[in-house]
Coordinates of C-alpha atoms and ligand atoms in Angstrom, one line a residue:
A1 CA 137.5 76.5 13.9
K2 CA 140.7 76.2 16.1
V3 CA 140.4 75.8 20.2
L4 CA 143.2 76.3 22.8
V5 CA 143.1 73.7 25.7
T6 CA 145.2 74.5 28.8
G7 CA 146.6 71.8 30.5
A8 CA 145.7 69.1 27.8
N9 CA 147.6 66.5 29.5
G10 CA 144.9 66.3 32.4
Y11 CA 142.6 63.3 33.1
L12 CA 140.0 66.1 32.1
A13 CA 141.6 67.5 29.3
V14 CA 142.1 64.6 27.2
W15 CA 138.8 64.3 27.1
V16 CA 138.0 67.5 26.3
V17 CA 140.5 67.4 23.2
K18 CA 139.1 64.4 22.0
K19 CA 135.6 65.7 21.8
Y20 CA 136.7 68.6 20.5
L21 CA 138.3 66.7 17.7
E22 CA 135.6 64.4 16.8
A23 CA 133.3 67.3 16.8
G24 CA 135.3 69.1 13.5
Y25 CA 137.6 71.8 15.7
A26 CA 141.5 72.1 15.3
V27 CA 143.0 71.7 18.8
R28 CA 145.9 73.7 20.0
G29 CA 146.8 72.1 23.5
T30 CA 149.2 73.7 26.0
V31 CA 151.0 71.3 28.0
R32 CA 154.4 72.5 31.0
S33 CA 156.9 70.0 28.8
L34 CA 156.5 68.0 25.6
T35 CA 158.9 65.4 26.6
K36 CA 156.5 64.3 29.5
N37 CA 153.3 64.3 27.0
A38 CA 154.4 62.6 23.8
F39 CA 151.2 60.4 24.7
L40 CA 149.0 63.4 23.7
K41 CA 151.0 63.4 19.9
D42 CA 150.6 59.6 19.6
R43 CA 146.9 59.2 21.0
F44 CA 145.7 62.1 18.3
A45 CA 148.1 61.3 15.5
H46 CA 145.4 60.6 13.5
Y47 CA 144.1 63.6 13.0
G48 CA 147.3 65.3 11.5
D49 CA 147.7 68.7 11.7
R50 CA 144.2 69.8 13.5
F51 CA 145.9 68.9 16.7
E52 CA 149.2 71.0 17.9
L53 CA 151.0 71.0 21.2
V54 CA 152.6 74.3 22.7
V55 CA 154.5 74.6 25.7
V56 CA 153.3 77.1 28.3
E57 CA 155.7 76.3 31.3
D58 CA 154.6 78.7 34.1
I59 CA 150.6 79.4 33.5
T60 CA 151.0 82.3 36.5
K61 CA 153.0 84.3 34.9
D62 CA 151.9 87.8 33.3
G63 CA 151.8 87.1 29.3
A64 CA 151.9 83.1 29.8
F65 CA 149.8 82.6 26.8
D66 CA 149.9 85.6 24.4
E67 CA 151.6 83.5 22.2
A68 CA 149.3 80.5 22.5
V69 CA 145.9 82.5 21.9
K70 CA 147.1 83.9 18.9
G71 CA 144.6 82.6 16.1
V72 CA 142.6 80.5 17.8
D73 CA 138.5 81.0 17.7
A74 CA 137.8 79.6 21.3
I75 CA 139.8 78.6 24.4
A76 CA 139.1 76.1 27.2
H77 CA 141.1 76.7 29.9
T78 CA 141.0 73.9 32.4
A79 CA 144.6 73.8 33.6
S80 CA 144.3 74.1 37.5
P81 CA 145.7 71.9 40.5
F82 CA 143.6 69.5 41.6
H83 CA 144.3 67.8 44.5
Y84 CA 144.2 67.4 48.8
K85 CA 147.6 67.5 49.8
A86 CA 148.1 71.1 49.4
T87 CA 149.6 72.3 53.5
D88 CA 149.8 76.1 52.3
P89 CA 146.5 78.1 50.5
D90 CA 148.9 79.5 48.0
E91 CA 150.3 76.4 46.5
L92 CA 146.3 75.7 44.8
I93 CA 144.9 79.5 45.0
I94 CA 147.8 81.2 43.1
P95 CA 148.1 78.8 40.2
A96 CA 144.3 78.5 40.2
V97 CA 143.6 82.5 40.3
R98 CA 146.8 83.8 38.4
G99 CA 146.5 81.2 35.5
T100 CA 143.3 82.4 35.1
T101 CA 143.8 86.2 35.0
S102 CA 146.9 85.3 33.1
I103 CA 144.9 83.9 30.3
L104 CA 142.0 86.3 30.2
N105 CA 145.1 88.8 30.0
S106 CA 146.3 87.1 27.1
T107 CA 143.2 86.9 25.3
L108 CA 142.4 90.6 26.1
K109 CA 146.0 91.9 24.3
H110 CA 146.4 89.2 21.6
G111 CA 142.8 86.6 21.3
S112 CA 141.6 88.7 18.4
A113 CA 139.7 86.1 16.9
V114 CA 138.3 84.6 20.3
K115 CA 134.5 84.4 20.1
R116 CA 133.8 82.2 23.6
L117 CA 136.2 81.2 26.6
V118 CA 135.1 77.9 28.5
L119 CA 136.4 77.8 31.7
T120 CA 136.5 74.7 34.0
S121 CA 135.3 76.0 36.9
S122 CA 133.4 73.0 39.5
V123 CA 130.6 72.8 41.8
A124 CA 133.8 73.3 44.7
A125 CA 133.0 76.8 43.4
V126 CA 128.8 76.4 43.9
R127 CA 128.0 74.2 47.1
E128 CA 128.6 75.5 50.6
E129 CA 129.3 73.5 53.4
A130 CA 126.3 71.8 54.1
T131 CA 124.9 69.4 57.1
T132 CA 121.3 69.2 56.3
P133 CA 119.7 68.9 52.7
R134 CA 119.9 71.6 50.5
V135 CA 119.4 72.5 46.6
F136 CA 122.2 74.3 44.8
N137 CA 122.4 76.1 41.9
E138 CA 124.4 78.5 39.5
T139 CA 123.3 81.6 41.5
T140 CA 124.9 80.0 44.5
W141 CA 128.8 80.4 45.7
N142 CA 130.6 78.8 47.9
N143 CA 131.3 81.9 49.9
S144 CA 131.9 79.1 52.8
A145 CA 135.2 78.0 51.5
M146 CA 136.7 81.7 50.9
E147 CA 135.8 82.3 54.2
A148 CA 137.4 79.8 56.0
V149 CA 141.0 79.8 54.2
K150 CA 140.5 84.0 54.6
T151 CA 139.6 83.6 58.5
K152 CA 141.9 80.1 59.3
G153 CA 144.8 80.4 56.7
S154 CA 146.4 76.9 56.0
T155 CA 144.9 75.5 59.3
V156 CA 141.6 74.7 57.1
G157 CA 143.2 71.9 55.7
P158 CA 143.7 70.5 52.0
V159 CA 139.7 69.9 50.8
T160 CA 138.7 73.3 51.8
I161 CA 142.2 74.7 50.3
Y162 CA 141.1 73.2 46.8
L163 CA 137.3 74.4 47.1
A164 CA 138.8 77.8 47.7
S165 CA 140.9 77.7 44.8
K166 CA 137.9 76.9 42.7
T167 CA 136.0 79.4 43.8
L168 CA 138.7 82.3 43.6
A169 CA 139.6 81.5 40.3
E170 CA 136.0 81.7 39.2
K171 CA 135.2 84.8 40.8
A172 CA 138.3 86.5 39.2
A173 CA 137.3 85.4 35.7
W174 CA 133.7 87.0 36.3
D175 CA 135.2 89.9 37.5
F176 CA 137.2 90.4 34.6
V177 CA 134.8 89.8 32.5
A178 CA 132.9 92.8 34.4
T179 CA 136.0 94.9 34.5
H180 CA 136.6 95.0 30.6
K181 CA 133.4 94.7 29.5
S182 CA 133.8 97.5 26.5
E183 CA 136.8 95.9 25.3
I184 CA 136.2 92.0 24.6
S185 CA 134.7 90.9 21.7
W186 CA 134.2 86.8 23.3
D187 CA 132.2 85.7 26.1
L188 CA 132.8 83.7 29.1
V189 CA 131.1 80.2 29.7
V190 CA 131.6 78.4 33.1
I191 CA 131.4 74.5 32.9
N192 CA 130.4 73.2 37.2
P193 CA 130.9 69.6 37.2
P194 CA 130.9 68.0 40.6
Y195 CA 133.3 64.5 41.0
V196 CA 134.4 63.7 37.3
F197 CA 134.3 59.8 37.1
G198 CA 135.2 57.4 34.3
P199 CA 138.5 55.9 32.5
S200 CA 141.3 58.2 32.1
L201 CA 143.0 58.7 28.3
S202 CA 146.3 59.7 30.1
P203 CA 149.0 57.1 30.8
A204 CA 149.1 57.0 34.5
P205 CA 151.2 53.8 35.1
T206 CA 150.8 53.8 38.7
V207 CA 147.8 53.9 41.0
D208 CA 149.5 57.3 42.5
D209 CA 149.5 59.0 39.1
I210 CA 145.9 58.3 38.6
N211 CA 144.2 62.2 38.9
T212 CA 142.5 63.0 42.4
S213 CA 138.8 61.9 40.9
Q214 CA 139.0 58.4 39.6
R215 CA 141.5 57.9 42.7
E216 CA 138.2 58.2 44.5
V217 CA 136.5 55.3 42.6
Y218 CA 139.9 53.1 42.9
D219 CA 140.2 53.3 46.5
T220 CA 136.4 52.7 46.9
L221 CA 136.7 49.6 45.1
S222 CA 139.7 48.1 45.7
G223 CA 138.3 48.2 49.7
A224 CA 140.5 50.8 50.9
R225 CA 137.3 52.6 52.5
T226 CA 135.6 52.2 56.3
S227 CA 131.9 51.8 57.1
A228 CA 131.8 55.4 58.1
Q229 CA 133.6 56.5 54.1
L230 CA 131.4 54.3 52.5
R231 CA 128.2 56.2 53.9
N232 CA 129.9 59.3 52.6
Q233 CA 128.2 60.7 50.1
G234 CA 129.1 63.6 46.8
N235 CA 127.5 64.0 43.3
W236 CA 129.8 63.0 40.2
V237 CA 129.6 63.0 36.3
H238 CA 131.0 61.1 33.8
V239 CA 134.2 62.2 32.2
A240 CA 132.8 61.6 28.7
V241 CA 129.9 64.2 29.6
A242 CA 131.8 66.5 30.9
A243 CA 134.2 66.8 28.6
E244 CA 130.9 67.1 25.7
A245 CA 129.6 70.0 28.2
H246 CA 132.8 71.9 27.3
V247 CA 132.4 71.3 23.1
R248 CA 128.8 72.1 23.5
A249 CA 129.4 75.3 25.8
T250 CA 132.0 76.3 23.2
H251 CA 129.4 76.4 20.1
V252 CA 125.9 77.2 21.7
A253 CA 125.5 80.8 21.6
A254 CA 122.4 81.0 24.5
A255 CA 125.5 79.7 27.1
G256 CA 127.3 82.7 26.6
G257 CA 127.6 84.3 30.0
E258 CA 126.3 81.4 32.0
R259 CA 127.6 79.3 34.8
I260 CA 126.6 75.4 33.9
I261 CA 126.4 72.7 36.6
V262 CA 126.6 69.8 34.5
T263 CA 126.2 66.3 36.7
S264 CA 125.2 62.8 36.7
G265 CA 123.6 63.0 39.8
P266 CA 124.5 62.4 43.3
F267 CA 126.1 59.0 45.0
F268 CA 126.9 57.2 48.3
Y269 CA 130.3 55.7 47.9
Q270 CA 128.3 52.1 48.9
D271 CA 126.8 52.6 45.5
L272 CA 130.0 52.1 43.7
L273 CA 130.5 48.7 45.9
D274 CA 126.6 47.8 45.3
A275 CA 127.1 48.3 41.3
A276 CA 130.5 46.3 41.5
A277 CA 128.1 43.3 43.5
E278 CA 125.6 43.4 41.0
L279 CA 127.8 43.2 38.5
G280 CA 129.3 40.5 39.7
I281 CA 132.7 41.7 39.3
P282 CA 135.2 39.6 41.6
N283 CA 137.3 40.6 44.5
V284 CA 135.7 43.9 45.0
P285 CA 134.2 44.0 49.1
R286 CA 130.7 43.9 49.4
G287 CA 130.7 47.2 52.2
E288 CA 127.5 47.2 54.2
P289 CA 124.9 47.3 51.6
G290 CA 121.6 48.7 52.5
S291 CA 123.2 51.2 55.3
T292 CA 122.8 54.5 53.5
K293 CA 119.2 54.3 53.1
D294 CA 118.1 56.3 55.5
I295 CA 120.9 59.3 55.3
P296 CA 119.4 62.2 53.1
I297 CA 121.1 63.8 50.5
I298 CA 122.5 66.7 51.5
I299 CA 123.9 68.9 48.4
N300 CA 121.1 68.6 45.6
L301 CA 122.1 70.2 42.4
E302 CA 119.5 71.2 39.8
T303 CA 120.3 70.4 36.2
N304 CA 118.0 72.5 34.4
K305 CA 120.9 74.8 32.4
A306 CA 122.8 71.8 31.6
R307 CA 119.5 70.1 29.9
E308 CA 117.9 73.8 28.4
L309 CA 121.4 74.9 27.3
L310 CA 123.2 72.4 26.6
G311 CA 121.2 69.3 25.6
L312 CA 123.2 67.4 28.4
T313 CA 120.2 65.0 29.4
S314 CA 122.0 61.3 29.9
E315 CA 122.4 60.3 33.7
T316 CA 124.5 58.1 33.4
P317 CA 124.3 54.8 35.4
L318 CA 127.1 54.3 38.4
K319 CA 126.7 50.6 37.4
D320 CA 128.4 51.4 33.6
L321 CA 131.0 53.8 35.8
V322 CA 131.9 51.0 37.8
E323 CA 132.3 48.6 34.7
E324 CA 134.5 50.5 32.5
S325 CA 136.6 51.8 35.7
V326 CA 136.9 48.2 36.5
K327 CA 138.3 47.4 33.3
D328 CA 140.1 50.7 33.1
F329 CA 142.0 49.7 36.1
K330 CA 142.8 45.9 35.2
E331 CA 144.1 46.8 31.8
R332 CA 146.7 49.4 33.6
G333 CA 147.6 46.1 36.3
Y334 CA 146.5 48.4 39.1
P335 CA 146.6 46.1 42.5
G336 CA 143.0 44.6 43.8
Ligands
NDP1 P1 144.7 66.7 36.7 O1 145.5 67.0 37.7 O2 144.8 65.5 35.4 O3 145.1 67.8 35.7 C1 145.1 68.8 35.7 C2 146.0 69.9 35.0 O4 146.3 71.2 35.0 C3 147.0 69.4 34.4 O5 147.6 69.6 32.7 C4 148.4 70.0 35.0 O6 149.7 69.8 34.4 C5 147.7 71.2 35.1 N1 148.2 72.1 36.3 C6 148.1 71.7 37.4 N2 149.1 72.7 38.5 C7 149.2 73.5 37.6 C8 150.4 74.5 38.0 N3 150.6 75.2 38.9 N4 150.6 75.2 36.4 C9 150.4 74.7 35.6 N5 149.3 74.0 35.1 C10 149.4 73.1 35.8 O7 142.9 67.2 37.1 P2 141.6 67.2 36.6 O8 141.2 66.7 34.6 O9 140.6 66.0 37.1 O10 141.0 68.5 36.7 C11 141.2 69.5 34.9 C12 140.3 70.6 35.8 O11 138.7 70.5 36.2 C13 141.0 71.0 36.7 O12 140.2 73.0 36.4 C14 139.8 70.9 38.0 O13 139.7 71.7 38.9 C15 138.6 71.0 37.2 N6 137.6 69.9 37.9 C16 137.7 68.3 38.2 C17 137.2 67.6 38.7 C18 137.4 66.3 38.8 O14 136.9 65.6 39.5 N7 138.5 65.6 38.3 C19 136.0 68.3 39.1 C20 135.6 69.5 39.3 C21 136.7 70.4 38.5 P3 150.8 69.3 34.6 O15 150.4 67.8 34.2 O16 151.8 69.5 34.4 O17 150.9 68.9 36.6

């Protein structure tokens, strides 16, 4: 079977491509520029013509994916901007939402062989703002981010803009499927990961080139966090697990029509430093060990669906993540 992976050069996407190829799929990846992404051809050269790249310059254009979807059996739509630098909500919301509707429209018109479309959404689309402990599962939506952007516009800040972009994009996908139910021969599976951490397979020659989530890990280990920031918390999933989830979501029949949270669990930023200390990694600050022990976990994510539908049970130890990440940063020659 052949799968189309959009934004194939992205941090998560390169892992997704790798997992598909390892699972025996042929992969057609889309990129905005072939010259900038020549590394992909080299990395997957040993798969011969099982791996190909096509250019989709502007994912927001109507018909952008009309050619790319022809002849593929499945699609993984991962391309979407992820950064905390937007000042105008449209900067992220337009490519996130139109990129999604554009691939859905192209699939409707030209994807006659497509059986399944996997969308990379996010826990950003699931969890709302919370100050006291809450449990979230696939039935919840991040209404607060959408509402904030609607009422406050660009003053909401770049993080909320990102959260809203993912929520609106995922909503648009489910709306599309509901509207075109009688015309489509494929179904939708949505993967909702929290922060994706782990070594990058992309070139990222300088620290400023690494993607937003792995930058969180780098900044923490390199000592760029205040005490207050080290007490902050989040949820994370190993990049290899997030990628594997896409592959399983492509072939597990029962996953059709589901949103699926895929997580390795919650973390405090301090935990990354504790893990580094335990591993005896030199030059990593200690932070304030023990400072988070009385802080409750605010965002608790249910994992039943990932386990039951996709058979994803492994909770990667944070220690392994830190070890792999430090090795990756060192090999890249990043300072610190
Ligand atoms: P990257 O920044 O590494 O990759 C983003 C990909 O999307 C790149 O291929 C990029 O292309 C493409 N892209 C971004 N903006 C546009 C645009 N305007 N037009 C066309 N293509 C665009 O991000 P990640 O790998 O971290 O994220 C991949 C996906 O996973 C996204 O959908 C993200 O929301 C989601 N996700 C990521 C998480 C994480 O922690 N990393 C957590 C949860 C979800 P180019 O290189 O040409 O800019």
